[in-house]
Amino acid sequence: MARATWTGALTFGLVTVPVSMFSATEDHTTRFRQIQRGTADRVRIRRTNERTGDEVPFNEIVKGYDLGDDQYVVIEPSELDEIAPGRSRLIEVSGFVDLAAVDPVYFVSGYFLAPRGEEFTQVYSLLVEALEESGRAAVATMVMRGRQYLTAIRPTGDVLELHTLHWADEVRDPAEELPNPPVRTRVSAEQLSAAKQLIEAMSVEWTPTEYRDDYEDRVRELIDAKRAGQEIVTAEAAPEATNVIDLMEALRRSLDRSAGAPAAEAAPAGRSKATAAKRRSPKAVSTARKKEDLGALSKAELYQRAAGLDLPGRSKMTRDQLERAIAKAASANRPKAVA
């Protein structure tokens, strides 16, 4: 059961509902500890005085705003608490907007809001249904952990989601930040038509569960392989950039691939092979089923099978190369029918 990260009250107009806030996401990234090479000794970060090199206790550390020339304005943590806005722990709604009008670059983190007791469910449900019927999101401000946040609140099913947002002055202007801002150039009608056809052919329903963090899988395979004392299989190289001369040919081949040509055997990056198979022609799906036993294996497992077959150059092969080499070796070793 998740623990509330914040408790307070949600208010819009003269209506107030006490709520608790819970994190809507979790990080599945593999965590490493820093150790000194050749030892099992942990490396720790210490807070030290830059001038003396002595370690400084946490309760002796204050905040200093740098004025230059080693001059600082010193701020005590208690002084920041005293000026913190919204000390009454309110999520105060200031207005309602069309959520589609909010640029995704503003979104930071997601949370769930829940009523703090059965007696508040009717007011909570009223806001859920009103937002759902109006197609709007509430814009509100709140204070959490010594910071004020701009937020957007919207319904998802029977629950209210709260998304923290960047403030306007935190979002950078690409025209000012990019060293060489892209300039839109003319494209041919043929190229544009082919690109639109490719987008249409590759259009899918948004189903988040069909996507996996392939890099995280490879990190864990690397850990398992090194634990077992196996050779490390290198990753597949990134594709080269498409130049203007080859652009139309690349578009044509992409359309053929999306239509179920033999080149369509590989799933798009991040999507499972089973998901990609749904979009292939019967012939392509049949071909995929023949290789299903290899496609279901991890890269480390493919390497183990290649090692068992004593395939030369296996340590430098990509995943696709391992699959092809194993399939070829298996085909060569398969007994032939006698007439």
Tab-separated table of C-alpha atoms in Angstrom:
chain	number	residue	atom	x	y	z
A	1	MET	CA	0.000	0.000	0.000
A	2	ALA	CA	1.461	3.364	-1.077
A	3	ARG	CA	2.030	6.083	1.511
A	4	ALA	CA	0.692	9.605	1.001
A	5	THR	CA	3.370	12.080	-0.085
A	6	TRP	CA	1.244	15.106	0.863
A	7	THR	CA	-2.011	15.806	2.709
A	8	GLY	CA	-4.113	18.928	2.626
A	9	ALA	CA	-7.280	20.205	0.966
A	10	LEU	CA	-8.409	20.823	-2.606
A	11	THR	CA	-10.495	23.988	-2.967
A	12	PHE	CA	-12.381	25.462	-5.929
A	13	GLY	CA	-14.577	28.472	-5.326
A	14	LEU	CA	-16.126	27.992	-1.879
A	15	VAL	CA	-16.007	24.175	-2.150
A	16	THR	CA	-13.286	22.353	-0.197
A	17	VAL	CA	-12.449	18.634	0.003
A	18	PRO	CA	-9.625	17.226	2.195
A	19	VAL	CA	-7.349	15.025	0.081
A	20	SER	CA	-4.211	12.901	0.262
A	21	MET	CA	-1.722	12.795	-2.607
A	22	PHE	CA	0.027	9.602	-3.790
A	23	SER	CA	2.754	9.188	-6.410
A	24	ALA	CA	1.297	7.878	-9.674
A	25	THR	CA	4.571	6.451	-11.027
A	26	GLU	CA	7.664	4.511	-9.941
A	27	ASP	CA	11.151	4.212	-11.381
A	28	HIS	CA	12.250	0.721	-12.488
A	29	THR	CA	15.856	1.722	-13.292
A	30	THR	CA	18.530	-0.657	-11.963
A	31	ARG	CA	20.483	1.058	-9.183
A	32	PHE	CA	24.254	0.739	-8.815
A	33	ARG	CA	26.517	1.609	-5.898
A	34	GLN	CA	29.844	3.306	-6.435
A	35	ILE	CA	32.818	1.141	-5.420
A	36	GLN	CA	36.554	1.485	-5.943
A	37	ARG	CA	37.831	-0.545	-8.896
A	38	GLY	CA	39.463	-3.806	-7.805
A	39	THR	CA	37.822	-3.752	-4.356
A	40	ALA	CA	34.420	-4.138	-2.718
A	41	ASP	CA	34.865	-0.823	-0.904
A	42	ARG	CA	31.939	1.620	-1.138
A	43	VAL	CA	32.688	5.166	-2.270
A	44	ARG	CA	30.646	7.714	-0.314
A	45	ILE	CA	30.002	11.397	-0.872
A	46	ARG	CA	31.043	13.555	2.097
A	47	ARG	CA	30.140	17.184	2.784
A	48	THR	CA	33.464	18.899	3.400
A	49	ASN	CA	34.637	22.434	4.003
A	50	GLU	CA	36.330	23.485	0.751
A	51	ARG	CA	39.010	25.485	2.573
A	52	THR	CA	39.890	23.168	5.493
A	53	GLY	CA	38.900	19.788	4.043
A	54	ASP	CA	37.036	18.960	7.285
A	55	GLU	CA	33.673	17.168	7.155
A	56	VAL	CA	30.750	19.459	8.066
A	57	PRO	CA	27.797	18.172	10.161
A	58	PHE	CA	24.446	18.559	8.403
A	59	ASN	CA	23.053	20.845	11.143
A	60	GLU	CA	25.869	23.349	10.518
A	61	ILE	CA	25.033	23.779	6.841
A	62	VAL	CA	23.039	26.866	5.810
A	63	LYS	CA	22.110	28.269	2.408
A	64	GLY	CA	24.149	31.064	0.861
A	65	TYR	CA	23.251	33.192	-2.163
A	66	ASP	CA	26.443	34.048	-4.066
A	67	LEU	CA	26.983	37.801	-4.572
A	68	GLY	CA	30.454	37.300	-6.076
A	69	ASP	CA	33.910	38.017	-4.603
A	70	ASP	CA	33.275	35.407	-1.852
A	71	GLN	CA	30.328	37.434	-0.521
A	72	TYR	CA	27.116	35.591	0.397
A	73	VAL	CA	23.657	36.382	1.705
A	74	VAL	CA	23.112	33.692	4.381
A	75	ILE	CA	19.607	32.178	4.644
A	76	GLU	CA	18.553	29.872	7.479
A	77	PRO	CA	16.157	26.973	6.629
A	78	SER	CA	13.650	28.335	9.185
A	79	GLU	CA	13.573	31.678	7.347
A	80	LEU	CA	12.491	29.935	4.136
A	81	ASP	CA	9.734	28.114	6.055
A	82	GLU	CA	8.429	31.420	7.414
A	83	ILE	CA	7.943	32.958	3.970
A	84	ALA	CA	6.618	29.798	2.246
A	85	PRO	CA	3.289	30.596	0.534
A	86	GLY	CA	0.192	28.504	1.115
A	87	ARG	CA	1.158	27.352	4.618
A	88	SER	CA	-2.468	26.245	5.097
A	89	ARG	CA	-1.702	23.244	2.845
A	90	LEU	CA	-4.191	24.064	0.118
A	91	ILE	CA	-4.385	23.002	-3.507
A	92	GLU	CA	-6.101	26.173	-4.639
A	93	VAL	CA	-7.823	26.061	-8.044
A	94	SER	CA	-7.493	29.342	-9.950
A	95	GLY	CA	-9.251	28.322	-13.160
A	96	PHE	CA	-10.203	25.586	-15.629
A	97	VAL	CA	-8.590	25.019	-19.041
A	98	ASP	CA	-8.693	22.639	-21.986
A	99	LEU	CA	-5.952	20.123	-21.112
A	100	ALA	CA	-5.054	19.707	-24.802
A	101	ALA	CA	-4.022	23.376	-24.785
A	102	VAL	CA	-1.208	22.657	-22.280
A	103	ASP	CA	2.052	21.886	-24.114
A	104	PRO	CA	3.458	18.497	-22.890
A	105	VAL	CA	6.819	20.194	-22.204
A	106	TYR	CA	5.209	21.749	-19.104
A	107	PHE	CA	4.429	18.387	-17.439
A	108	VAL	CA	6.809	17.140	-14.709
A	109	SER	CA	5.390	14.468	-12.334
A	110	GLY	CA	2.071	12.692	-11.843
A	111	TYR	CA	0.130	11.998	-8.632
A	112	PHE	CA	-3.243	10.588	-7.580
A	113	LEU	CA	-5.555	12.551	-5.299
A	114	ALA	CA	-7.889	10.650	-2.954
A	115	PRO	CA	-10.517	11.951	-0.487
A	116	ARG	CA	-9.404	11.714	3.157
A	117	GLY	CA	-12.513	9.906	4.384
A	118	GLU	CA	-15.865	8.568	3.192
A	119	GLU	CA	-17.654	11.749	4.271
A	120	PHE	CA	-15.784	13.660	1.537
A	121	THR	CA	-16.481	11.279	-1.377
A	122	GLN	CA	-19.583	13.136	-2.614
A	123	VAL	CA	-17.751	16.452	-3.049
A	124	TYR	CA	-14.805	14.583	-4.601
A	125	SER	CA	-17.085	12.692	-7.012
A	126	LEU	CA	-18.809	15.942	-7.974
A	127	LEU	CA	-15.502	17.452	-9.109
A	128	VAL	CA	-14.526	14.246	-10.984
A	129	GLU	CA	-17.810	14.178	-12.892
A	130	ALA	CA	-17.930	17.935	-13.543
A	131	LEU	CA	-14.395	17.914	-15.005
A	132	GLU	CA	-15.209	14.814	-17.067
A	133	GLU	CA	-18.428	16.317	-18.466
A	134	SER	CA	-16.820	19.676	-19.255
A	135	GLY	CA	-13.646	18.193	-20.785
A	136	ARG	CA	-11.563	20.591	-18.711
A	137	ALA	CA	-8.662	20.407	-16.270
A	138	ALA	CA	-8.284	22.472	-13.119
A	139	VAL	CA	-5.208	24.715	-12.838
A	140	ALA	CA	-4.065	25.119	-9.234
A	141	THR	CA	-1.080	26.022	-7.062
A	142	MET	CA	0.185	24.177	-4.000
A	143	VAL	CA	3.203	24.017	-1.671
A	144	MET	CA	5.103	20.775	-1.080
A	145	ARG	CA	8.507	20.244	0.561
A	146	GLY	CA	9.302	23.939	0.703
A	147	ARG	CA	8.426	24.674	-2.939
A	148	GLN	CA	5.390	26.121	-4.642
A	149	TYR	CA	4.071	24.174	-7.629
A	150	LEU	CA	1.831	24.959	-10.550
A	151	THR	CA	-0.428	21.945	-11.181
A	152	ALA	CA	-3.111	20.605	-13.521
A	153	ILE	CA	-5.828	18.298	-12.163
A	154	ARG	CA	-7.904	16.033	-14.397
A	155	PRO	CA	-10.131	12.977	-13.971
A	156	THR	CA	-9.020	9.480	-14.995
A	157	GLY	CA	-11.814	7.001	-14.405
A	158	ASP	CA	-13.074	7.648	-10.860
A	159	VAL	CA	-9.814	9.222	-9.665
A	160	LEU	CA	-8.364	12.714	-9.883
A	161	GLU	CA	-4.822	12.947	-11.294
A	162	LEU	CA	-2.603	15.873	-10.341
A	163	HIS	CA	0.311	16.779	-12.618
A	164	THR	CA	2.999	19.206	-11.471
A	165	LEU	CA	3.936	21.689	-14.193
A	166	HIS	CA	6.955	23.808	-15.007
A	167	TRP	CA	6.498	27.533	-14.535
A	168	ALA	CA	6.537	29.536	-17.779
A	169	ASP	CA	10.003	31.003	-17.090
A	170	GLU	CA	11.413	27.464	-16.653
A	171	VAL	CA	10.512	26.407	-20.211
A	172	ARG	CA	13.194	27.375	-22.695
A	173	ASP	CA	12.606	28.906	-26.124
A	174	PRO	CA	14.158	26.626	-28.808
A	175	ALA	CA	14.896	29.638	-31.017
A	176	GLU	CA	17.152	31.013	-28.271
A	177	GLU	CA	18.622	27.753	-26.957
A	178	LEU	CA	19.515	25.794	-30.103
A	179	PRO	CA	22.910	26.734	-31.614
A	180	ASN	CA	21.555	26.111	-35.135
A	181	PRO	CA	17.736	26.300	-35.068
A	182	PRO	CA	16.255	24.118	-37.830
A	183	VAL	CA	14.834	25.947	-40.824
A	184	ARG	CA	11.898	24.304	-42.559
A	185	THR	CA	12.875	23.476	-46.142
A	186	ARG	CA	10.734	22.618	-49.157
A	187	VAL	CA	9.921	18.939	-49.676
A	188	SER	CA	8.599	17.350	-52.828
A	189	ALA	CA	4.947	16.341	-53.118
A	190	GLU	CA	6.095	12.746	-53.707
A	191	GLN	CA	8.168	12.680	-50.518
A	192	LEU	CA	5.363	14.263	-48.461
A	193	SER	CA	2.795	11.801	-49.828
A	194	ALA	CA	5.052	8.822	-49.049
A	195	ALA	CA	5.774	10.114	-45.524
A	196	LYS	CA	2.039	10.587	-44.824
A	197	GLN	CA	1.322	7.071	-46.134
A	198	LEU	CA	4.039	5.693	-43.837
A	199	ILE	CA	2.575	7.545	-40.825
A	200	GLU	CA	-0.869	6.150	-41.638
A	201	ALA	CA	0.497	2.619	-42.135
A	202	MET	CA	2.343	2.754	-38.802
A	203	SER	CA	-0.549	4.304	-36.836
A	204	VAL	CA	-1.489	2.292	-33.722
A	205	GLU	CA	-3.729	2.607	-30.699
A	206	TRP	CA	-1.907	3.997	-27.638
A	207	THR	CA	-1.412	0.923	-25.443
A	208	PRO	CA	1.424	1.618	-22.963
A	209	THR	CA	1.735	-2.033	-21.883
A	210	GLU	CA	2.943	-2.967	-25.384
A	211	TYR	CA	6.196	-1.056	-24.830
A	212	ARG	CA	9.185	-2.201	-22.775
A	213	ASP	CA	12.361	-0.581	-21.551
A	214	ASP	CA	14.711	-2.673	-23.721
A	215	TYR	CA	17.800	-0.943	-22.374
A	216	GLU	CA	16.878	-1.844	-18.780
A	217	ASP	CA	16.403	-5.473	-19.914
A	218	ARG	CA	19.898	-5.440	-21.445
A	219	VAL	CA	21.390	-3.962	-18.245
A	220	ARG	CA	19.943	-6.856	-16.233
A	221	GLU	CA	21.108	-9.386	-18.853
A	222	LEU	CA	24.595	-7.859	-18.584
A	223	ILE	CA	24.543	-8.270	-14.800
A	224	ASP	CA	23.360	-11.906	-15.087
A	225	ALA	CA	25.949	-12.695	-17.781
A	226	LYS	CA	28.836	-11.234	-15.782
A	227	ARG	CA	27.648	-13.045	-12.641
A	228	ALA	CA	27.721	-16.321	-14.600
A	229	GLY	CA	31.170	-15.539	-16.043
A	230	GLN	CA	29.923	-15.366	-19.638
A	231	GLU	CA	31.254	-13.287	-22.507
A	232	ILE	CA	29.503	-9.935	-22.979
A	233	VAL	CA	27.480	-9.563	-26.186
A	234	THR	CA	27.788	-6.105	-27.705
A	235	ALA	CA	24.710	-4.088	-28.619
A	236	GLU	CA	23.551	-3.486	-32.168
A	237	ALA	CA	24.975	-0.319	-33.713
A	238	ALA	CA	22.666	2.659	-34.271
A	239	PRO	CA	21.482	3.152	-37.887
A	240	GLU	CA	23.286	5.729	-40.000
A	241	ALA	CA	21.573	9.032	-40.815
A	242	THR	CA	19.420	9.134	-43.970
A	243	ASN	CA	20.794	11.539	-46.564
A	244	VAL	CA	18.641	13.502	-48.999
A	245	ILE	CA	19.671	11.361	-51.979
A	246	ASP	CA	18.437	8.153	-50.337
A	247	LEU	CA	15.343	9.688	-48.699
A	248	MET	CA	12.743	8.543	-51.254
A	249	GLU	CA	14.214	5.033	-51.372
A	250	ALA	CA	14.166	4.853	-47.557
A	251	LEU	CA	10.506	5.923	-47.575
A	252	ARG	CA	9.589	3.278	-50.193
A	253	ARG	CA	11.366	0.520	-48.263
A	254	SER	CA	9.703	1.642	-45.045
A	255	LEU	CA	6.274	1.438	-46.718
A	256	ASP	CA	7.082	-2.055	-48.016
A	257	ARG	CA	8.185	-3.083	-44.544
A	258	SER	CA	5.016	-1.763	-42.876
A	259	ALA	CA	2.904	-3.557	-45.510
A	260	GLY	CA	4.335	-6.938	-44.457
A	261	ALA	CA	7.343	-7.415	-46.747
A	262	PRO	CA	10.068	-9.825	-45.491
A	263	ALA	CA	11.980	-6.872	-44.029
A	264	ALA	CA	9.153	-6.440	-41.490
A	265	GLU	CA	10.286	-9.312	-39.303
A	266	ALA	CA	11.723	-6.997	-36.651
A	267	ALA	CA	9.440	-5.154	-34.220
A	268	PRO	CA	9.673	-1.345	-33.955
A	269	ALA	CA	12.020	-0.184	-31.190
A	270	GLY	CA	10.516	-0.611	-27.754
A	271	ARG	CA	7.569	-2.740	-28.893
A	272	SER	CA	7.249	-6.479	-28.430
A	273	LYS	CA	7.505	-8.800	-31.444
A	274	ALA	CA	4.014	-10.121	-30.717
A	275	THR	CA	2.637	-6.584	-31.036
A	276	ALA	CA	4.393	-6.033	-34.342
A	277	ALA	CA	3.060	-9.351	-35.666
A	278	LYS	CA	-0.503	-8.049	-35.350
A	279	ARG	CA	0.208	-5.570	-38.154
A	280	ARG	CA	1.857	-8.014	-40.587
A	281	SER	CA	0.439	-9.915	-43.515
A	282	PRO	CA	-0.445	-13.640	-43.003
A	283	LYS	CA	2.711	-14.633	-44.855
A	284	ALA	CA	4.880	-12.436	-42.619
A	285	VAL	CA	3.147	-13.728	-39.486
A	286	SER	CA	3.737	-17.302	-40.642
A	287	THR	CA	7.436	-16.527	-41.098
A	288	ALA	CA	7.560	-14.982	-37.617
A	289	ARG	CA	5.961	-18.085	-36.062
A	290	LYS	CA	8.710	-20.256	-37.520
A	291	LYS	CA	11.245	-18.127	-35.631
A	292	GLU	CA	9.114	-17.745	-32.534
A	293	ASP	CA	11.357	-19.898	-30.364
A	294	LEU	CA	14.366	-17.646	-31.094
A	295	GLY	CA	12.443	-14.366	-30.834
A	296	ALA	CA	11.321	-15.247	-27.325
A	297	LEU	CA	14.915	-15.660	-26.113
A	298	SER	CA	16.948	-12.891	-24.512
A	299	LYS	CA	20.192	-11.850	-26.172
A	300	ALA	CA	22.170	-13.600	-23.437
A	301	GLU	CA	20.211	-16.824	-24.086
A	302	LEU	CA	20.822	-16.495	-27.827
A	303	TYR	CA	24.532	-16.149	-27.104
A	304	GLN	CA	24.484	-19.289	-24.975
A	305	ARG	CA	22.854	-21.209	-27.820
A	306	ALA	CA	25.420	-19.815	-30.283
A	307	ALA	CA	28.197	-20.916	-27.934
A	308	GLY	CA	26.689	-24.416	-27.827
A	309	LEU	CA	26.786	-24.506	-31.642
A	310	ASP	CA	30.364	-23.133	-31.565
A	311	LEU	CA	29.445	-20.343	-34.011
A	312	PRO	CA	32.526	-18.261	-34.889
A	313	GLY	CA	32.421	-14.486	-34.245
A	314	ARG	CA	29.414	-14.776	-31.915
A	315	SER	CA	30.771	-12.306	-29.352
A	316	LYS	CA	30.604	-9.485	-31.932
A	317	MET	CA	27.161	-10.349	-33.346
A	318	THR	CA	24.054	-8.227	-32.881
A	319	ARG	CA	20.832	-9.865	-31.710
A	320	ASP	CA	19.505	-10.187	-35.284
A	321	GLN	CA	22.813	-11.648	-36.469
A	322	LEU	CA	22.727	-14.205	-33.646
A	323	GLU	CA	19.160	-15.233	-34.584
A	324	ARG	CA	20.053	-15.628	-38.271
A	325	ALA	CA	23.268	-17.538	-37.551
A	326	ILE	CA	21.524	-19.924	-35.128
A	327	ALA	CA	18.626	-20.488	-37.551
A	328	LYS	CA	21.071	-21.165	-40.384
A	329	ALA	CA	23.098	-23.600	-38.280
A	330	ALA	CA	19.936	-25.366	-37.120
A	331	SER	CA	18.727	-25.656	-40.708
A	332	ALA	CA	22.060	-27.087	-41.837
A	333	ASN	CA	21.994	-29.673	-39.027
A	334	ARG	CA	18.337	-30.667	-39.612
A	335	PRO	CA	18.033	-34.203	-41.095
A	336	LYS	CA	16.863	-34.169	-44.729
A	337	ALA	CA	13.889	-36.224	-45.868
A	338	VAL	CA	14.760	-39.466	-47.694
A	339	ALA	CA	12.950	-39.930	-51.025
